[in-house]
Each structure stands twice: as structure tokens, then as C-alpha cells.
Tab-separated table of C-alpha atoms and ligand atoms in Angstrom:
chain	number	residue	atom	x	y	z
A	233	MET	CA	-3.509	16.877	19.125
A	234	ASP	CA	-0.671	16.772	21.683
A	235	GLU	CA	-0.448	14.712	24.887
A	236	HIS	CA	-2.778	17.191	26.661
A	237	GLY	CA	-5.565	16.769	24.154
A	238	ALA	CA	-7.134	19.112	21.647
A	239	THR	CA	-8.853	22.478	21.611
A	240	LEU	CA	-12.219	22.729	19.917
A	241	GLN	CA	-13.121	26.161	18.589
A	242	ILE	CA	-16.869	26.862	18.504
A	243	GLY	CA	-17.491	30.424	17.304
A	244	ASP	CA	-15.464	32.603	19.638
A	245	ARG	CA	-15.393	30.051	22.452
A	246	SER	CA	-12.882	27.264	22.856
A	247	LEU	CA	-13.176	24.020	24.745
A	248	GLU	CA	-10.289	21.873	25.949
A	249	LEU	CA	-10.821	18.209	25.098
A	250	PRO	CA	-8.573	15.993	27.263
A	251	ALA	CA	-6.456	13.299	25.578
A	252	VAL	CA	-7.204	9.608	26.037
A	253	PRO	CA	-3.820	8.125	25.172
A	254	ALA	CA	-3.463	4.743	23.495
A	255	HIS	CA	-0.566	2.322	24.101
A	256	GLN	CA	-0.646	1.559	20.369
A	257	GLY	CA	-2.646	3.018	17.524
A	258	ASN	CA	-5.066	5.946	17.572
A	259	SER	CA	-5.280	7.999	20.736
A	260	GLY	CA	-8.581	9.706	21.472
A	261	VAL	CA	-10.037	12.965	22.680
A	262	ASP	CA	-12.639	12.872	25.424
A	263	ILE	CA	-15.793	14.593	24.191
A	264	SER	CA	-18.012	13.384	27.054
A	265	LYS	CA	-18.460	16.936	28.445
A	266	LEU	CA	-19.093	18.563	25.070
A	267	ARG	CA	-22.874	18.510	25.166
A	268	ALA	CA	-23.111	19.732	28.750
A	269	ALA	CA	-20.642	22.554	28.039
A	270	GLU	CA	-21.711	23.621	24.553
A	271	GLY	CA	-25.083	22.007	23.810
A	272	ILE	CA	-23.770	20.135	20.787
A	273	VAL	CA	-23.199	16.446	20.130
A	274	THR	CA	-20.829	14.636	17.786
A	275	PHE	CA	-22.196	12.917	14.680
A	276	ASP	CA	-20.465	9.727	13.525
A	277	PRO	CA	-22.541	7.298	11.409
A	278	GLY	CA	-21.605	3.672	12.093
A	279	PHE	CA	-19.333	4.924	14.917
A	280	ALA	CA	-16.474	4.697	12.414
A	281	ASN	CA	-14.536	7.384	14.264
A	282	THR	CA	-15.722	6.737	17.804
A	283	ALA	CA	-13.920	4.694	20.455
A	284	SER	CA	-16.589	3.233	22.728
A	285	ALA	CA	-14.179	1.643	25.184
A	286	GLN	CA	-10.620	1.434	26.427
A	287	SER	CA	-9.587	-2.169	26.016
A	288	THR	CA	-6.585	-4.406	26.693
A	289	ILE	CA	-7.802	-7.405	24.708
A	290	THR	CA	-7.130	-6.949	20.994
A	291	TYR	CA	-5.077	-4.559	18.911
A	292	ILE	CA	-5.544	-4.133	15.175
A	293	ASP	CA	-3.266	-2.076	12.966
A	294	GLY	CA	-5.472	-1.785	9.908
A	295	THR	CA	-2.803	-0.094	7.802
A	296	ALA	CA	-0.079	-2.629	8.505
A	297	GLY	CA	-2.536	-5.563	8.461
A	298	LYS	CA	-1.569	-6.631	11.976
A	299	LEU	CA	-3.659	-8.315	14.686
A	300	THR	CA	-2.636	-9.158	18.265
A	301	HIS	CA	-4.516	-10.579	21.252
A	302	ARG	CA	-3.192	-9.498	24.663
A	303	GLY	CA	0.036	-8.614	22.824
A	304	TYR	CA	0.527	-11.957	21.030
A	305	ALA	CA	0.563	-12.018	17.208
A	306	ILE	CA	-2.370	-13.896	15.661
A	307	GLU	CA	0.064	-15.854	13.464
A	308	GLU	CA	1.836	-17.266	16.534
A	309	LEU	CA	-1.374	-18.083	18.368
A	310	ALA	CA	-2.835	-19.814	15.308
A	311	ASN	CA	0.360	-21.822	14.855
A	312	SER	CA	0.981	-22.910	18.410
A	313	CYS	CA	-2.180	-22.867	20.536
A	314	SER	CA	-5.381	-24.734	21.044
A	315	PHE	CA	-8.599	-22.742	20.732
A	316	LEU	CA	-9.230	-23.208	24.463
A	317	GLU	CA	-5.795	-21.744	25.276
A	318	VAL	CA	-6.648	-18.656	23.223
A	319	ALA	CA	-10.069	-18.433	24.893
A	320	TYR	CA	-8.335	-18.497	28.294
A	321	LEU	CA	-5.877	-15.817	27.138
A	322	LEU	CA	-8.681	-13.526	25.994
A	323	LEU	CA	-10.700	-13.988	29.166
A	324	PHE	CA	-7.988	-13.847	31.809
A	325	GLY	CA	-5.300	-11.773	30.089
A	326	HIS	CA	-2.482	-14.345	30.159
A	327	LEU	CA	-1.727	-17.723	28.598
A	328	PRO	CA	-2.569	-20.600	30.947
A	329	ASN	CA	0.193	-22.722	32.480
A	330	LYS	CA	-0.133	-26.513	32.243
A	331	ASN	CA	-2.215	-26.813	35.407
A	332	GLN	CA	-4.517	-23.948	34.515
A	333	LEU	CA	-5.058	-25.346	31.040
A	334	GLU	CA	-5.897	-28.795	32.378
A	335	GLN	CA	-8.442	-27.333	34.789
A	336	TRP	CA	-9.890	-25.155	32.030
A	337	GLN	CA	-10.234	-28.110	29.645
A	338	ASP	CA	-11.741	-30.135	32.460
A	339	SER	CA	-14.346	-27.478	33.218
A	340	MET	CA	-15.372	-27.539	29.540
A	341	LYS	CA	-16.015	-31.265	29.820
A	342	ARG	CA	-17.998	-30.915	33.039
A	343	HIS	CA	-20.357	-28.347	31.510
A	344	SER	CA	-20.857	-29.609	27.961
A	345	LEU	CA	-24.200	-31.360	28.545
A	346	LEU	CA	-27.454	-29.492	27.992
A	347	ASN	CA	-30.377	-29.839	30.349
A	348	GLU	CA	-32.621	-32.550	28.901
A	349	GLU	CA	-35.543	-30.120	28.964
A	350	LEU	CA	-33.802	-28.208	26.191
A	351	LYS	CA	-34.426	-31.062	23.772
A	352	ARG	CA	-38.054	-29.960	23.592
A	353	PHE	CA	-36.774	-26.519	22.720
A	354	PHE	CA	-34.778	-27.777	19.705
A	355	ASN	CA	-37.740	-29.873	18.603
A	356	ALA	CA	-40.004	-26.828	18.579
A	357	PHE	CA	-38.145	-25.249	15.638
A	358	PRO	CA	-39.159	-26.033	12.074
A	359	LYS	CA	-36.746	-28.310	10.242
A	360	ARG	CA	-35.819	-25.449	7.900
A	361	ALA	CA	-34.846	-23.113	10.764
A	362	HIS	CA	-31.553	-21.350	10.191
A	363	PRO	CA	-29.081	-22.666	12.798
A	364	MET	CA	-28.125	-19.083	13.756
A	365	ALA	CA	-31.719	-18.511	14.921
A	366	ILE	CA	-31.549	-21.681	17.008
A	367	LEU	CA	-28.108	-20.767	18.368
A	368	SER	CA	-29.072	-17.341	19.666
A	369	SER	CA	-32.462	-18.515	20.976
A	370	ALA	CA	-30.844	-21.466	22.758
A	371	THR	CA	-28.248	-19.166	24.324
A	372	ASN	CA	-31.078	-17.088	25.775
A	373	ALA	CA	-32.936	-20.221	26.806
A	374	ILE	CA	-29.893	-21.594	28.643
A	375	SER	CA	-29.888	-18.443	30.788
A	376	THR	CA	-33.181	-19.563	32.339
A	377	PHE	CA	-31.470	-22.568	33.936
A	378	TYR	CA	-28.831	-20.447	35.655
A	379	GLU	CA	-30.594	-17.391	37.034
A	380	GLU	CA	-28.497	-17.447	40.209
A	381	TYR	CA	-25.442	-16.757	38.006
A	382	HIS	CA	-26.807	-13.620	36.332
A	383	ASP	CA	-25.259	-10.938	38.557
A	384	PRO	CA	-22.674	-9.102	36.388
A	385	GLN	CA	-20.809	-7.954	39.506
A	386	ASP	CA	-20.326	-11.465	40.909
A	387	GLU	CA	-16.863	-12.558	39.729
A	388	GLU	CA	-17.387	-16.228	40.523
A	389	ALA	CA	-20.732	-16.251	38.703
A	390	ILE	CA	-19.153	-14.622	35.637
A	391	VAL	CA	-16.457	-17.303	35.390
A	392	GLN	CA	-19.080	-20.031	35.864
A	393	SER	CA	-21.309	-18.527	33.167
A	394	ALA	CA	-18.348	-18.105	30.815
A	395	GLN	CA	-17.383	-21.756	31.271
A	396	ARG	CA	-20.960	-22.903	30.742
A	397	LEU	CA	-21.360	-20.854	27.577
A	398	LEU	CA	-18.073	-22.001	26.070
A	399	ALA	CA	-18.676	-25.616	27.057
A	400	LYS	CA	-22.266	-25.823	25.827
A	401	MET	CA	-21.913	-23.881	22.575
A	402	PRO	CA	-20.524	-26.795	20.496
A	403	THR	CA	-23.390	-28.967	21.771
A	404	VAL	CA	-25.978	-26.317	20.898
A	405	ALA	CA	-24.382	-25.748	17.482
A	406	ALA	CA	-24.188	-29.451	16.635
A	407	TRP	CA	-27.753	-30.041	17.796
A	408	SER	CA	-29.031	-27.153	15.719
A	409	TYR	CA	-27.553	-28.978	12.725
A	410	LYS	CA	-28.902	-32.391	13.770
A	411	LYS	CA	-32.316	-30.788	14.070
A	412	SER	CA	-32.148	-29.717	10.417
A	413	THR	CA	-31.188	-33.214	9.273
A	414	GLY	CA	-33.673	-35.121	11.425
A	415	PHE	CA	-30.891	-37.376	12.744
A	416	PRO	CA	-30.597	-38.105	16.483
A	417	TYR	CA	-28.806	-35.636	18.733
A	418	ILE	CA	-25.342	-36.893	19.678
A	419	TYR	CA	-24.150	-36.373	23.251
A	420	PRO	CA	-20.732	-34.915	24.130
A	421	ARG	CA	-17.879	-37.294	24.958
A	422	ASN	CA	-15.401	-36.446	27.690
A	423	ASP	CA	-12.545	-38.461	26.174
A	424	LEU	CA	-12.378	-36.047	23.243
A	425	SER	CA	-10.847	-32.580	23.011
A	426	TYR	CA	-13.086	-29.517	22.587
A	427	VAL	CA	-12.776	-29.432	18.792
A	428	GLU	CA	-12.899	-33.228	18.363
A	429	ASN	CA	-15.986	-33.370	20.516
A	430	PHE	CA	-17.737	-30.757	18.380
A	431	LEU	CA	-16.920	-32.697	15.185
A	432	HIS	CA	-18.158	-35.880	16.826
A	433	MET	CA	-21.480	-34.278	17.853
A	434	MET	CA	-21.874	-32.805	14.353
A	435	PHE	CA	-21.099	-35.833	12.240
A	436	ALA	CA	-21.408	-39.036	14.298
A	437	LEU	CA	-24.467	-41.292	14.132
A	438	PRO	CA	-25.497	-43.673	16.908
A	439	THR	CA	-25.460	-46.577	14.451
A	440	GLU	CA	-21.759	-46.748	13.633
A	441	PRO	CA	-18.360	-45.691	14.967
A	442	TYR	CA	-17.154	-42.249	13.910
A	443	HIS	CA	-13.471	-41.481	13.535
A	444	VAL	CA	-12.529	-37.847	14.156
A	445	ASP	CA	-10.007	-36.925	11.467
A	446	PRO	CA	-6.934	-35.227	13.046
A	447	VAL	CA	-6.380	-33.111	9.912
A	448	ILE	CA	-9.904	-31.720	10.158
A	449	THR	CA	-9.514	-31.187	13.913
A	450	LYS	CA	-6.314	-29.217	13.416
A	451	ALA	CA	-7.801	-27.099	10.644
A	452	LEU	CA	-10.930	-26.275	12.632
A	453	ASN	CA	-8.800	-25.381	15.661
A	454	VAL	CA	-6.951	-22.783	13.558
A	455	LEU	CA	-10.185	-21.428	12.070
A	456	LEU	CA	-11.735	-20.957	15.498
A	457	ILE	CA	-8.632	-19.137	16.745
A	458	LEU	CA	-8.695	-16.804	13.738
A	459	HIS	CA	-12.255	-15.795	14.639
A	460	ALA	CA	-11.716	-15.507	18.405
A	461	ASP	CA	-11.807	-11.728	18.781
A	462	HIS	CA	-11.609	-8.591	16.706
A	463	GLY	CA	-12.013	-5.427	18.726
A	464	GLN	CA	-15.254	-3.473	18.672
A	465	ASN	CA	-16.846	-5.154	15.654
A	466	CYS	CA	-20.630	-5.067	15.250
A	467	SER	CA	-21.420	-8.186	17.312
A	468	THR	CA	-18.928	-7.444	20.097
A	469	ALA	CA	-20.124	-3.848	20.310
A	470	THR	CA	-23.663	-5.269	20.540
A	471	VAL	CA	-22.664	-7.579	23.393
A	472	ARG	CA	-21.182	-4.595	25.252
A	473	PHE	CA	-24.143	-2.390	24.400
A	474	VAL	CA	-26.695	-4.866	25.733
A	475	GLY	CA	-24.457	-5.755	28.684
A	476	SER	CA	-24.136	-2.092	29.639
A	477	SER	CA	-27.743	-2.244	30.890
A	478	GLN	CA	-26.472	-4.990	33.251
A	479	ALA	CA	-28.208	-7.656	31.203
A	480	ASN	CA	-26.732	-11.072	32.002
A	481	LEU	CA	-23.940	-12.659	29.977
A	482	PHE	CA	-26.196	-15.171	28.178
A	483	ALA	CA	-28.656	-12.472	27.080
A	484	SER	CA	-25.838	-10.172	25.946
A	485	VAL	CA	-24.123	-12.917	23.940
A	486	ALA	CA	-27.436	-13.970	22.339
A	487	ALA	CA	-27.812	-10.379	21.093
A	488	GLY	CA	-24.261	-10.477	19.697
A	489	MET	CA	-25.085	-13.662	17.800
A	490	ASN	CA	-27.987	-11.943	16.091
A	491	ALA	CA	-25.704	-9.087	15.064
A	492	LEU	CA	-23.180	-11.582	13.713
A	493	TRP	CA	-25.813	-13.264	11.554
A	494	GLY	CA	-26.069	-10.253	9.190
A	495	PRO	CA	-24.462	-10.663	5.748
A	496	LEU	CA	-22.204	-7.626	6.222
A	497	HIS	CA	-20.701	-9.283	9.322
A	498	GLY	CA	-20.426	-13.036	10.091
A	499	GLY	CA	-23.147	-13.951	7.599
A	500	ALA	CA	-20.663	-13.013	4.868
A	501	ASN	CA	-18.937	-16.426	4.954
A	502	GLN	CA	-22.160	-18.113	3.787
A	503	LYS	CA	-22.756	-15.379	1.188
A	504	VAL	CA	-19.201	-15.707	-0.198
A	505	VAL	CA	-19.671	-19.383	-0.995
A	506	GLU	CA	-23.124	-18.718	-2.479
A	507	MET	CA	-21.556	-16.033	-4.673
A	508	LEU	CA	-18.650	-18.286	-5.758
A	509	SER	CA	-21.100	-21.129	-6.514
A	510	ASP	CA	-23.206	-18.775	-8.636
A	511	ILE	CA	-20.127	-17.809	-10.642
A	512	ALA	CA	-19.002	-21.425	-10.988
A	513	ASN	CA	-22.431	-22.755	-11.964
A	514	ASP	CA	-23.895	-20.016	-14.131
A	515	PRO	CA	-22.423	-20.150	-17.650
A	516	ASP	CA	-23.286	-16.451	-18.147
A	517	ALA	CA	-21.571	-15.318	-14.921
A	518	THR	CA	-17.898	-14.412	-14.912
A	519	THR	CA	-15.645	-12.942	-12.265
A	520	GLU	CA	-15.587	-9.770	-14.404
A	521	SER	CA	-19.391	-9.486	-14.460
A	522	TYR	CA	-19.512	-9.812	-10.655
A	523	ILE	CA	-16.783	-7.215	-10.252
A	524	ALA	CA	-18.720	-4.894	-12.580
A	525	ARG	CA	-21.864	-5.368	-10.458
A	526	ALA	CA	-19.918	-4.652	-7.251
A	527	LYS	CA	-18.664	-1.395	-8.769
A	528	ASP	CA	-22.061	-0.296	-10.059
A	529	LYS	CA	-23.483	2.254	-7.602
A	530	ASN	CA	-27.005	1.523	-8.869
A	531	ASP	CA	-26.663	-2.132	-7.893
A	532	PRO	CA	-26.801	-2.920	-4.154
A	533	PHE	CA	-24.591	-5.984	-4.723
A	534	ARG	CA	-21.234	-5.992	-2.930
A	535	LEU	CA	-18.360	-8.357	-3.443
A	536	MET	CA	-18.844	-10.563	-0.400
A	537	GLY	CA	-15.681	-11.249	1.593
A	538	PHE	CA	-14.105	-8.011	0.424
A	539	GLY	CA	-13.503	-4.822	2.356
A	540	HIS	CA	-13.269	-4.079	6.047
A	541	ARG	CA	-14.011	-1.174	8.333
A	542	VAL	CA	-10.569	-1.377	9.948
A	543	TYR	CA	-8.236	-3.120	7.494
A	544	LYS	CA	-7.081	-0.934	4.666
A	545	ASN	CA	-4.583	-3.631	3.810
A	546	TYR	CA	-4.772	-7.418	3.507
A	547	ASP	CA	-6.624	-8.868	6.524
A	548	PRO	CA	-3.917	-10.960	8.285
A	549	ARG	CA	-6.503	-13.673	8.989
A	550	ALA	CA	-7.355	-13.872	5.277
A	551	ARG	CA	-3.639	-14.124	4.498
A	552	ILE	CA	-3.299	-17.146	6.796
A	553	LEU	CA	-6.495	-18.684	5.402
A	554	LYS	CA	-5.518	-18.233	1.773
A	555	LYS	CA	-2.414	-20.378	2.303
A	556	PHE	CA	-4.348	-22.729	4.513
A	557	ALA	CA	-7.108	-23.276	1.898
A	558	ASP	CA	-4.649	-24.879	-0.533
A	559	ASP	CA	-3.241	-27.097	2.210
A	560	VAL	CA	-6.564	-28.230	3.596
A	561	LEU	CA	-8.008	-28.920	0.187
A	562	ASP	CA	-4.954	-30.976	-0.732
A	563	ARG	CA	-5.271	-33.064	2.386
A	564	VAL	CA	-9.001	-33.569	2.818
A	565	LYS	CA	-10.917	-32.897	-0.346
A	566	GLY	CA	-8.808	-32.568	-3.445
A	567	ASP	CA	-9.798	-29.857	-5.870
A	568	ASP	CA	-12.662	-27.483	-5.273
A	569	PRO	CA	-13.643	-25.402	-8.315
A	570	LEU	CA	-14.725	-22.654	-5.914
A	571	LEU	CA	-11.125	-22.117	-4.760
A	572	GLU	CA	-10.105	-21.391	-8.317
A	573	VAL	CA	-13.025	-18.974	-8.759
A	574	ALA	CA	-12.058	-17.256	-5.488
A	575	GLN	CA	-8.434	-16.875	-6.595
A	576	GLN	CA	-9.506	-15.445	-9.954
A	577	LEU	CA	-11.962	-13.090	-8.323
A	578	GLU	CA	-9.344	-11.883	-5.870
A	579	GLU	CA	-6.785	-11.297	-8.604
A	580	THR	CA	-9.255	-9.411	-10.788
A	581	ALA	CA	-10.420	-7.244	-7.867
A	582	LEU	CA	-6.942	-6.442	-6.602
A	583	ASN	CA	-5.938	-5.256	-10.073
A	584	ASP	CA	-9.022	-3.114	-10.461
A	585	GLU	CA	-8.774	0.625	-9.805
A	586	TYR	CA	-12.114	0.677	-7.912
A	587	PHE	CA	-10.911	-1.831	-5.309
A	588	ALA	CA	-7.320	-0.539	-5.219
A	589	SER	CA	-8.307	3.095	-4.644
A	590	ARG	CA	-10.681	2.116	-1.825
A	591	ASN	CA	-8.183	-0.275	-0.212
A	592	LEU	CA	-10.589	-3.180	-0.508
A	593	TYR	CA	-8.860	-6.507	0.182
A	594	PRO	CA	-10.139	-10.001	1.003
A	595	ASN	CA	-11.315	-10.285	4.605
A	596	VAL	CA	-11.488	-13.330	6.905
A	597	ASP	CA	-14.741	-14.495	5.319
A	598	PHE	CA	-13.357	-14.708	1.792
A	599	TYR	CA	-11.484	-18.005	2.197
A	600	SER	CA	-12.984	-19.385	5.421
A	601	GLY	CA	-16.138	-20.668	3.703
A	602	ILE	CA	-14.150	-22.688	1.185
A	603	ILE	CA	-12.277	-24.333	4.043
A	604	PHE	CA	-15.430	-24.973	6.098
A	605	ARG	CA	-16.878	-26.601	2.980
A	606	ALA	CA	-13.797	-28.752	2.510
A	607	LEU	CA	-14.055	-29.857	6.146
A	608	GLY	CA	-17.576	-31.139	5.422
A	609	PHE	CA	-19.690	-28.408	7.032
A	610	PRO	CA	-22.958	-27.476	5.364
A	611	LEU	CA	-23.297	-23.902	4.117
A	612	ARG	CA	-25.856	-22.789	6.689
A	613	MET	CA	-23.506	-23.758	9.533
A	614	PHE	CA	-20.698	-21.400	8.460
A	615	THR	CA	-21.852	-18.419	10.505
A	616	VAL	CA	-22.443	-20.725	13.470
A	617	LEU	CA	-18.768	-21.739	13.237
A	618	PHE	CA	-17.827	-18.056	13.273
A	619	ALA	CA	-19.996	-17.662	16.401
A	620	ILE	CA	-18.284	-20.553	18.230
A	621	GLY	CA	-14.960	-18.927	17.354
A	622	ARG	CA	-16.020	-15.409	18.405
A	623	LEU	CA	-17.571	-16.513	21.708
A	624	PRO	CA	-14.397	-15.993	23.815
A	625	GLY	CA	-14.070	-12.469	22.397
A	626	TRP	CA	-17.669	-11.613	23.268
A	627	ILE	CA	-17.275	-12.934	26.803
A	628	ALA	CA	-13.907	-11.224	27.337
A	629	ASN	CA	-15.346	-7.888	26.202
A	630	TRP	CA	-18.465	-8.259	28.346
A	631	LYS	CA	-16.263	-9.107	31.352
A	632	GLU	CA	-13.887	-6.203	30.681
A	633	MET	CA	-16.816	-3.797	30.376
A	634	ASN	CA	-18.286	-4.927	33.693
A	635	GLU	CA	-14.910	-4.601	35.413
A	636	ASP	CA	-14.396	-1.080	34.089
A	637	PRO	CA	-15.554	1.502	36.691
A	638	THR	CA	-16.112	4.104	33.930
A	639	THR	CA	-18.780	1.971	32.207
A	640	ARG	CA	-22.157	3.673	31.838
A	641	ILE	CA	-25.271	2.400	30.135
A	642	ALA	CA	-24.781	2.802	26.376
A	643	ARG	CA	-27.133	5.520	25.262
A	644	PRO	CA	-26.113	7.491	22.177
A	645	ARG	CA	-27.737	10.789	21.296
A	646	GLN	CA	-29.475	11.579	18.017
A	647	ILE	CA	-29.849	14.615	15.850
A	648	TYR	CA	-33.572	15.056	15.378
A	649	ILE	CA	-34.601	15.980	11.821
A	650	GLY	CA	-38.318	15.158	11.962
A	651	GLU	CA	-41.479	17.307	12.099
A	652	GLU	CA	-41.432	20.088	14.672
A	653	SER	CA	-45.000	20.365	15.801
A	654	ARG	CA	-48.131	18.989	14.158
A	655	LYS	CA	-51.737	19.521	14.979
A	656	PHE	CA	-53.331	16.215	16.010
A	657	VAL	CA	-56.140	14.996	13.699
A	658	PRO	CA	-58.680	12.588	15.230
A	659	LEU	CA	-59.030	9.207	13.475
A	660	HIS	CA	-62.453	9.931	11.934
A	661	GLN	CA	-61.069	13.073	10.215
A	662	ARG	CA	-57.898	11.485	8.677
B	744	CMC	N1	-17.844	-4.478	-2.709
B	744	CMC	C1	-17.934	-3.326	-3.396
B	744	CMC	N2	-17.687	-2.108	-2.886
B	744	CMC	C2	-17.342	-2.054	-1.588
B	744	CMC	C3	-17.230	-3.224	-0.803
B	744	CMC	C4	-17.492	-4.462	-1.412
B	744	CMC	N3	-17.391	-5.610	-0.716
B	744	CMC	N4	-16.874	-2.871	0.443
B	744	CMC	C5	-16.774	-1.531	0.442
B	744	CMC	N5	-17.053	-1.046	-0.782
B	744	CMC	C6	-16.985	0.365	-1.204
B	744	CMC	C7	-18.190	1.154	-0.705
B	744	CMC	O1	-19.238	1.117	-1.649
B	744	CMC	C8	-17.594	2.522	-0.544
B	744	CMC	O2	-17.463	3.095	-1.810
B	744	CMC	P1	-17.645	4.707	-2.015
B	744	CMC	O3	-16.519	5.310	-1.230
B	744	CMC	O4	-17.558	4.926	-3.471
B	744	CMC	O5	-19.001	5.029	-1.435
B	744	CMC	C9	-16.173	2.248	-0.046
B	744	CMC	O6	-15.844	0.937	-0.566
B	744	CMC	C10	-16.028	2.223	1.472
B	744	CMC	O7	-16.938	1.276	1.982
B	744	CMC	P2	-17.872	1.481	3.255
B	744	CMC	O8	-19.197	0.838	3.019
B	744	CMC	O9	-17.850	2.913	3.671
B	744	CMC	O10	-17.061	0.647	4.328
B	744	CMC	P3	-17.600	0.198	5.723
B	744	CMC	O11	-16.445	0.283	6.624
B	744	CMC	O12	-18.831	0.948	6.109
B	744	CMC	O13	-18.040	-1.318	5.481
B	744	CMC	C11	-17.916	-3.669	5.183
B	744	CMC	C12	-17.209	-2.420	5.717
B	744	CMC	C13	-17.125	-4.909	5.637
B	744	CMC	C14	-19.335	-3.777	5.762
B	744	CMC	C15	-17.973	-3.585	3.638
B	744	CMC	O14	-16.665	-3.583	3.115
B	744	CMC	C16	-18.774	-4.740	3.012
B	744	CMC	O15	-20.000	-4.607	2.893
B	744	CMC	N6	-18.104	-5.872	2.616
B	744	CMC	C17	-18.835	-7.022	2.107
B	744	CMC	C18	-19.383	-7.859	3.260
B	744	CMC	C19	-18.287	-8.618	3.994
B	744	CMC	O16	-17.432	-9.231	3.407
B	744	CMC	N7	-18.368	-8.573	5.343
B	744	CMC	C20	-17.411	-9.272	6.219
B	744	CMC	C21	-16.544	-8.299	6.973
B	744	CMC	S1	-15.101	-9.021	7.750
B	744	CMC	C22	-15.658	-10.098	8.952
B	744	CMC	C23	-16.683	-9.567	9.863
B	744	CMC	O17	-16.554	-8.493	10.434
B	744	CMC	O18	-17.672	-10.239	10.033
């Protein structure tokens, strides 16, 4: 393809496909007129080769293992920013100055309370409810309190809804955990930072003072930043997909949360730790036996935390987390046998021809679970933590989609391979 695009030859006819140039990475060809002109559609399972949007938010170079948000390297953001600064960057396209950041932090404090009526909502779930189910349901439920802010074309309403979602999510997440423990819900405190406040709502009890550990706060801040956005991944694509029908921001984000819950996406961080625990606790299980299962095409098992649709090199977030895991464990927990199992598993996999030839490397979920565990989070909260981190990315993508005049309702085609025409048989004759 040159800068003018590509020519598609169909029999003796040819069709010019205009170029859609990228600033970095893969450029595209515009096939939107193909069906109207030639009566054929493109077929791309999992949309692995399809760009669904032009975006200015996140760039991933999967071959070089590089990730940037609005042009800033993830390593620099993780080192130097607060999670709220990164959220602001994703949403508004630039880093906030001091004033803007103060106002932004302030708005988070003003909106962190939940309507008291929502307490009944949390109480309605069974104690065993997975917190991801509560999180996405509560996000939908919150939308019912703010119907006057649903218009996706109303800029002011979008910013208000974004602030409300970001501000309330730690409260919802912490309360979904409190629900599972039976302990009282803890209210947000405005003298604490965003991350401190979340830790306080998660772990404090009304009966005694709770000290928020600065080491844990710092570590969680980095983890949230590393999850903040990642291009058109399954949950973000879902948020855009749902939002393309002009569904409101809360409803679109709730859908994204459900997509994130799956074990091939954000649910992988929980599955990684379950897998490492199985290896550590089962005397018959070895890293080699798990690798052998992952390679066996007759076994549906996959090595959780390994592989990525985009990265064909080490995931830069996993690289940061691998170093970080040692540090955090040293400072807050001491040894964790699971870290050793993870390191062994990684080494065995990286030296195995199956994983090497398929460019399968650890992804962000491989080490994040071990760190979440060291910070004191229960296993079933891991994907919720991913969701709090990914929230700015979902909102930024939803906002970008609504601001883009080329957006149309998402409505892929299909290639029908079912029955052609069948004679109807009445019920009493079947
Ligand atoms: N274990 C064993 N084999 C694997 C794995 C794995 N974890 N991942 C990919 N493969 C194999 C796959 O079987 C296929 O082999 P073959 O070419 O012989 O058929 C080849 O590698 C290519 O895999 P794919 O399924 O075509 O890749 P994909 O882009 O469709 O899937 C993935 C990407 C992340 C879903 C997949 O790698 C996977 O299931 N990984 C485990 C789950 C996981 O860790 N998910 C978290 C992803 S990162 C964070 C996030 O997005 O949430």
C-alpha cells in the first residue's frame, strides 16, 4: 500500500481502497464502500486485523513492547504521576497544571458519596456474589440517579458523569468487598487522597483507627496507572460498541466491566494466582506439567497471564511489574512462594519452543495478582482493581467516540452459513 491506499482486484474488476494514514504504527485501508460497490464483506474473526476507530489516546508498539498515552511513555507516567493525573491526561488530552489538578482532585472528593438508597442495592446481593457482578450492576444502578446527565452530546454532562463515575468507583468497589465480609460499609474521607481513600474504605473498621500505609498507597497508585488504558481491548471496544447506540456513559461502562470480567481479559489476574497456588500447593503439580498442559491442543487449559493479542514481545507493563513485585514483597510482605513459582514458570515458558515460536510473553496480569495479594487484597477483588484502573480509559474512549463526527452505530455484518430454506413443520407433527 502507498500513501494513496491500495487496489483490490476482484476477478477482472479493481477497486481503489483509500488510505487511512496513522501517525505511528499500522496505517489502514478504508473498506467501508466495499460491500456497496462489490457486494462482498471482509471477514476478520476477533477483529484482529480491523481498526474500529481513529484514536489519539493510546499507542502500542507490540513488536517493540512500547506503550504511550497521549504521547507519554508508560514508564514515565508510572514513575512520576498520580493515578488522577493520568486519568485527567487520558480524558482531556494533556497533563493538568497545578490548578487543574487541584480542581480535579476536589471534584473527586465532592462526588465520592453514594446515594443512601444504594445501600439497599448492595444488601440485595448474596454474600457470595462476585464483586465484579456488583460493580457492573451498581454502575448501571448509579445511572438511574443522574438521568439528566445522560445526553452523550452534552459536553458539560459528560464531564459531570465522568467525574461521578471516577469518584464513586472506589466507594462501590470497597462496598462490594464489605458486602462479602459482612462488615459495615465505610464512608469516604475527604482528607485522604484518591488511592488512600479507597484503601481506607476497603480495610478500615468503625471500631478502631486505620493507618493507610504509604508504601501500599504508592504501589497501588502505580498499579492503577499501568491498567489505565490499552487501546481497543475487549472491554474498551465493548464500551465504544454499546456507546455507539448513544447509550449513556454509565450503561456503556457497565457493559465494559462485564467484558473485563472474562478470564481471557481482566479476569486473568485472578486466574493467574489460582494457577500459581495450584502449582505451589499440589505436590503432583510442577511448572513443567502446567506448561505441558498449556501446549496440549486437546486440553483447553492456557497458561494464564501469558500471551497478548498485540504484544509479540514482553508487555512493558509486565516488565515494570516484575521488578516491582520483588520490591513490594520486600517492603510489605516478605517472601511469597507464589512469586518463586511465577518466576520459574516464566523461565520455563520463555525457554520453551512452543512459547518462543508464538511470541508468548508474560502480560500485565502475570505479576499484578502477586502484588495485589501482597498489598492485602482478596483474590476476588483483583479484577475489580483492574476495573478501577481501566475506568479512565473507558471514559476517554467513550468521549472520543462521541466527539468523532464519523462515528456510526457499531453494526458488523455476518457471513451466513445456516440452512437456506426449510419447510415449516407444525408442533404436533415434530
Ligand atoms: N497458553 C498457551 N497457548 C497460548 C496462550 C497461552 N496463554 N496464548 C496464546 N496461545 C497460543 C494459541 O493456542 C495459539 O496457538 P496456535 O497458533 O498453535 O493455534 C497462538 O498462541 C496464538 O494465540 P491466539 O489465541 O490466536 O491469540 P489471541 O490474540 O486470540 O489471544 C489472549 C490473546 C490474551 C486471549 C491469549 O494469549 C490468552 O488466552 N492468554 C491467557 C489469558 C490471559 O492471560 N489474558 C490476559 C490478557 S492481557 C490483559 C488483558 O487484556 O486483560
